[in-house]
Every structure is written in C-alpha cells, then in structure tokens.
Amino acid sequence: MKGSVIISASNLVKWFGEGEARTVAVKQASFEAQYGEMLYIVGPSGSGKTTLLSMISGILRPNEGSVIVENQDIWSMKDDDLADLRLNKIGFVFQDYHLFPRLTTVENVAIPLILKKTEWNAAMELARDYLDIVGLKDRADLQPVKLSGGEQQRVAIARAIAGQPDILIFDEPTASLDGDTGRKIVEFVKTNILNEKRAIIIVTHDSRIYEYADRIMKMEDGKIVGYESGYENSQQHEK
Amino acid sequence: MVEMKPVSGIYRVALKLLMNDKSKFTALLVGITFAVFLMVMMMSMFSGILARSCAPVYNIGAKIWVMDPAVNNTNSSIPMPDYILSASRSIPGVKYSVPLYFGSALVKLKNGAYQAATVVGLDDATLFGRPEMIEGRIEDIFADNAFVVVKDAEYAKLESPKIGTQFEINDNSATVVGLAKVASSGLFGIPTLYTTYNRAITYIPSARFTTSYVLIEPKSDADIPGIQKAIAKLGYEALTRDQFVKKVSNFYTYKTGVGMNIMMMTAISFVVGLSISGQTFYTFILENIGKFGAMKAIGAKGNELVSMILVQAVVTSLIGYGLGVGAASTFMIIAKWRVPDYAAQLTYPTLGLALVMVMIIAGFSSYIGVRKVLQIQPFDIFRG
C-alpha cells in the first residue's frame, strides 16, 4: 500500500470571474500523492494552494483537468456521490477548526459518524475513542470554547479521523497556534495519525513545521514550481 | 458491528444546536408564543362574539326561521304580518309553525333604576323554544303577569330576582315565576326574560305587525327547500338554523367592523411572530453558517442540512404553539372566572388556523435559513 498513488491530479485549471475580471488561480497543475505520505503544499498567499486543495478534495470543481482518488474520477461524480466520497474517504481539519460551539467536544467529533448514520450512543462511544487518541478523553463533555487553541485543533483532528478517511486534508493547521504548540500538533499527526493506508496533505505557510513533511510541493502564481523533501527544506530554512 | 439507524442523529444534532443556544432559543420561543397567544386570543374573541351574536338561534332551537329578508341579526327583527304565520301552516311539508316575539323592554328595578332587557315571547299554545327551567315550572308562565328570568351572567343586573319577585316592565306589573338557563348568553350584556307571545305583544309597544319570527318544524329535512321556496314567494325568507347563524356571522364579520378589526389584530400578531422568529432564526443560521459549510465539506448532503433546519424550525414552532395555546387557555379560564361576561371561546377551527399560521412562520423562518445554508459553499470555508 505505502508508496502507491492515492490521488492523481492532471492538468488542473481553475479560474474565477469572466471576461476581463477573470483570474486564473491554478494553471495546469499535475501531481500525485501517495499512501503513507505527508505532503505539504506551500507557497505565498494567492499562489493557488487552497484552490488546488479544494479541487483535489472534491469541494471545488475545476474548469479543466481531472482528479483520480483511489481509481475514481471524482469530478465525473454527482454531487451526492461526491459528498459520500468526502464523508468516507477524506477528513478535513480547517484553519478555524469550525467546531460547533453549542455541542460538546465529543458530539463535535461524532459528526462524521452521525452523517454516516451511526446510531447516536455508538457514535458517542466511538468519538470518545478518537478523543482518547488525541489525548482529550477527559475533555469530552466540555464545549469547545472551554478548550485552548491547541486542544481545539486536536478535537478537529479527532473529528477528521473519526470517519476513518484515507486522506486527511489540513488547511493552515498551525496558523492559529503558537510555534511550539503548532510543532507538537504536526509531530503528533505524523507520529500517530499518519499510517501506510493514509495520506496527509497540508497547506501551510509555516516553515517551522517543514521538517515533518515527506515532500513539499511549491506553488507560485497558480503553478507547481517544484518539490523538495521536508528535511532539505528545513535545513535551508535553518541556514 | 455498529448499529445503523436512519437520520435521527442528524435531527438530534440540529435540536442540540438550537436548544443549547439558550438565548436565541428563548427569543424564538418568546416570539412564537407571543404571536400564537395574540392570534388565538383574537380569534377566540371573534369566535365568542359570533357565538353570542347567534345565541337566540341556538337557544330557541327551531329548524326553520322565517323573517323579513332585511333582517341581518337576531336583535333587529322586522315585524311581519300575521298572515305569514297562517300561510306557513298551509305550505306542504310543514309539520307545524309558531310565532316568536323578540324585542326589548325596560325593567324598573326596586331602587328606581331602569334596566334594559330582552323579552322573548313564546307561542302560547306550544311554548316552542322554551328554556330549561332550573327553578319553578314552565307552566307557571301562563299565570298573570308571569315572566321567567334567565339566570346567566346578566341575571344580577335585575337584582338577582327570585320566584315571586315583582317588578315593572314597560309600566306593567310583572312577576317572576321561574328561573331558567340557556345554552348561550347574548352579545349585548342585557338580561333575558321569557314570557308568552300574547303577553309580550301586550306589554311591549310595537308597530302594526307583531310577529318577529315564524318558527317552522318541517315534516322532514327533504321538505326544507320546498318550504323555503314557498316562503320566498310570499316575499319573506326562510332560513335553516345554520343559514341564519351564517347570515348573522357574516353581518358581524363584514358589516360591523368587528371582523375587520379582529382580522387586523390577528394579522399584526402574525407579522410580529413572523418577524421575531424569522429575524432570530436568520441570526442563528448566520452565526452557524461556517459550521454548516464545514458540515457540507465533511460530507453532509444538501437535503440533510435542509432537514436539520426544518426540524429546528418546526420543533420551535410547535413548542411555541403549545405554550401560546396554553397561555391563551389559561388567560381565558382566569378571565371567565373573574369576568362572567367574557366572550372568548377556544374552538378547534381557531386552534387549526393558529397552527396553520405557526407553520407558515416556521416555513418562512426555515426558508430564509435553508436559502442561506444552500448558498454556502465548502470552498468558502477554506477561503475563510
């Protein structure tokens, strides 16, 4: 399993607006992500990394090109099938976490399970197990607002893995955290969440966490301009 | 093996999102409860007024009422010539017909004050339309100067007379020979006296004609249309009880301002409920819009999010409906206990109409929420 291709994107193009107002956000982007890999997409603001992330995760339809996830051309699917694919194969950790403040932590984690129509009590039980994985079992019945930023991030991770996805998508996971907490979170993800049956794709600006990447894909002006290993990049950054 | 169940978990999440936001949930409930309370009160008041305006029709209980076509409510009868009674008796299908006097008189009380009263004169031969006696015997109505007093909310206005009490009515001596009860009191808050038809037309000054209504009992219901046609040929109108009730109701609804005023108050209550709940629900959706977008990204389908919002709106509306109806019922019970004349009555049509209005409020509130949630794209969540 490890090393085989899980996502294959070919010639992805995405533009916004029409006529003179048209802005091309992603230009002919092609890449592959592999099982067992932690792939970073990095680049300056406006380079198209979030747009690319959205297209490969079945959220934003490309104008041109295709995305194959586990041998399925996702953009030939109907909307409901695409929603099922996201629910069953992709886990998201959003920059602002987007936890429901009126639900308890365990209820937030259980959302993907409930969407999969798991019975309520069973979903809560499973969600507690996932909270245990991220070290927050004792916080299960608190509301997210009572947790620190790092804890909320870990709740979001628990929610993302609760659906047992093959692909985990992180959007700027350290943006709202201090450097130390951010590094700990990513280290935790690499050590405990990544496995040979799963790929993790992270969009980030934060060079302090480059050392945890297996590969770093660089983007500029909507184009993929190159790859580096995480180790190489972190060495350069230190120099 | 994990147990699978339909989307009930989604509804539970929806209700937790709503009810755990206590301030907004309370605001929503207060808005809907208040609107339902006002709507139910207004419609119950209207229903009560209409019922009271038709009280004599229910109390007398005749199947067919013959009257001048210009009569539009029970209290404004237009006297008819005696030949109408005779003619009605010769119409095929008529089992019997009797005259009824319906008018008002002034009663002079012991303290010298005057009190208006409604006088119902029953056919001397049959006493058709007689009230249910609670004290005394109905036969005593044939005694000299005899009157039966209806013991209702207005009874005290005649200084609560007893059997044997004497008073003056239009300068004639009168004696109370019994106390009676009727199904419904009148609209105008004046006491009711029953006597015989002949005594009534003797005691109460009237124009050339004296018969207020002719009451007809048909041999069968199938004879009613024929009787109505025959009466129409005489230039008068024969209405069944339901038709008469409808005519009186229409008069009060459309020609007195009562209906329009109450309808406007009901509409205002509806708009108040609609705006409070619509605005609060919209704010609630706006506050959670990012989360709904995140749910979409995670894999929630559009119809699941729509059903969540519908459940929130419908449950809130039904709770508000229950509280509003409860509050209105409590208010009416207390009001009737303290104010015997209080007319409001809660009917099934009122409850049904209020429920329909609440469902419209729920539909409107959820519509704006659904629109907003369906518009949000998961990509917007990534873009922040």
PDB file of N, CA and C in Angstrom, chain B residues 110 145 147 149 155 158-168 173-179:
ATOM      1  N   LYS B 110     -86.229  47.791  41.875  1.00  0.00           N
ATOM      2  CA  LYS B 110     -86.725  48.274  43.176  1.00  0.00           C
ATOM      3  C   LYS B 110     -86.127  49.614  43.545  1.00  0.00           C
ATOM      4  N   ASN B 145     -99.243  38.022  34.593  1.00  0.00           N
ATOM      5  CA  ASN B 145     -98.012  38.835  34.605  1.00  0.00           C
ATOM      6  C   ASN B 145     -96.734  37.994  34.726  1.00  0.00           C
ATOM      7  N   PHE B 147     -93.345  35.992  34.181  1.00  0.00           N
ATOM      8  CA  PHE B 147     -92.102  36.037  33.394  1.00  0.00           C
ATOM      9  C   PHE B 147     -91.123  35.022  33.981  1.00  0.00           C
ATOM     10  N   VAL B 149     -87.071  34.326  34.251  1.00  0.00           N
ATOM     11  CA  VAL B 149     -85.805  35.062  34.101  1.00  0.00           C
ATOM     12  C   VAL B 149     -84.680  34.069  33.804  1.00  0.00           C
ATOM     13  N   TYR B 155     -77.929  38.116  34.932  1.00  0.00           N
ATOM     14  CA  TYR B 155     -79.020  37.949  35.892  1.00  0.00           C
ATOM     15  C   TYR B 155     -78.955  38.975  37.030  1.00  0.00           C
ATOM     16  N   LEU B 158     -80.667  42.422  37.144  1.00  0.00           N
ATOM     17  CA  LEU B 158     -82.071  42.575  37.557  1.00  0.00           C
ATOM     18  C   LEU B 158     -82.194  42.430  39.072  1.00  0.00           C
ATOM     19  N   GLU B 159     -81.089  42.627  39.765  1.00  0.00           N
ATOM     20  CA  GLU B 159     -81.014  42.500  41.231  1.00  0.00           C
ATOM     21  C   GLU B 159     -81.318  41.074  41.682  1.00  0.00           C
ATOM     22  N   SER B 160     -80.862  40.124  40.871  1.00  0.00           N
ATOM     23  CA  SER B 160     -80.965  38.699  41.196  1.00  0.00           C
ATOM     24  C   SER B 160     -82.354  38.303  41.736  1.00  0.00           C
ATOM     25  N   PRO B 161     -83.386  38.465  40.919  1.00  0.00           N
ATOM     26  CA  PRO B 161     -84.742  38.174  41.412  1.00  0.00           C
ATOM     27  C   PRO B 161     -84.950  36.691  41.712  1.00  0.00           C
ATOM     28  N   LYS B 162     -85.934  36.439  42.614  1.00  0.00           N
ATOM     29  CA  LYS B 162     -86.280  35.052  42.941  1.00  0.00           C
ATOM     30  C   LYS B 162     -87.727  34.819  42.516  1.00  0.00           C
ATOM     31  N   ILE B 163     -88.185  33.586  42.626  1.00  0.00           N
ATOM     32  CA  ILE B 163     -89.581  33.308  42.284  1.00  0.00           C
ATOM     33  C   ILE B 163     -90.470  34.140  43.218  1.00  0.00           C
ATOM     34  N   GLY B 164     -91.365  34.843  42.625  1.00  0.00           N
ATOM     35  CA  GLY B 164     -92.261  35.705  43.408  1.00  0.00           C
ATOM     36  C   GLY B 164     -91.845  37.169  43.383  1.00  0.00           C
ATOM     37  N   THR B 165     -90.619  37.445  42.972  1.00  0.00           N
ATOM     38  CA  THR B 165     -90.164  38.844  42.907  1.00  0.00           C
ATOM     39  C   THR B 165     -91.024  39.590  41.882  1.00  0.00           C
ATOM     40  N   GLN B 166     -91.410  40.793  42.265  1.00  0.00           N
ATOM     41  CA  GLN B 166     -92.220  41.589  41.349  1.00  0.00           C
ATOM     42  C   GLN B 166     -91.423  42.781  40.855  1.00  0.00           C
ATOM     43  N   PHE B 167     -91.675  43.171  39.612  1.00  0.00           N
ATOM     44  CA  PHE B 167     -91.010  44.361  39.061  1.00  0.00           C
ATOM     45  C   PHE B 167     -91.919  44.960  38.000  1.00  0.00           C
ATOM     46  N   GLU B 168     -91.512  46.089  37.525  1.00  0.00           N
ATOM     47  CA  GLU B 168     -92.302  46.739  36.474  1.00  0.00           C
ATOM     48  C   GLU B 168     -91.577  46.566  35.146  1.00  0.00           C
ATOM     49  N   SER B 173     -97.032  45.562  35.505  1.00  0.00           N
ATOM     50  CA  SER B 173     -96.565  44.740  36.614  1.00  0.00           C
ATOM     51  C   SER B 173     -96.135  43.361  36.099  1.00  0.00           C
ATOM     52  N   ALA B 174     -95.085  42.860  36.662  1.00  0.00           N
ATOM     53  CA  ALA B 174     -94.584  41.548  36.239  1.00  0.00           C
ATOM     54  C   ALA B 174     -94.148  40.756  37.464  1.00  0.00           C
ATOM     55  N   THR B 175     -94.282  39.428  37.368  1.00  0.00           N
ATOM     56  CA  THR B 175     -93.899  38.560  38.491  1.00  0.00           C
ATOM     57  C   THR B 175     -92.977  37.460  37.955  1.00  0.00           C
ATOM     58  N   VAL B 176     -91.925  37.222  38.703  1.00  0.00           N
ATOM     59  CA  VAL B 176     -91.003  36.144  38.318  1.00  0.00           C
ATOM     60  C   VAL B 176     -91.612  34.817  38.773  1.00  0.00           C
ATOM     61  N   VAL B 177     -91.812  33.891  37.817  1.00  0.00           N
ATOM     62  CA  VAL B 177     -92.399  32.584  38.172  1.00  0.00           C
ATOM     63  C   VAL B 177     -91.388  31.452  38.016  1.00  0.00           C
ATOM     64  N   GLY B 178     -90.218  31.774  37.539  1.00  0.00           N
ATOM     65  CA  GLY B 178     -89.219  30.717  37.405  1.00  0.00           C
ATOM     66  C   GLY B 178     -87.881  31.278  36.934  1.00  0.00           C
ATOM     67  N   LEU B 179     -86.867  30.472  37.179  1.00  0.00           N
ATOM     68  CA  LEU B 179     -85.523  30.811  36.690  1.00  0.00           C
ATOM     69  C   LEU B 179     -85.113  29.728  35.696  1.00  0.00           C
TER      70      LEU B 179
END
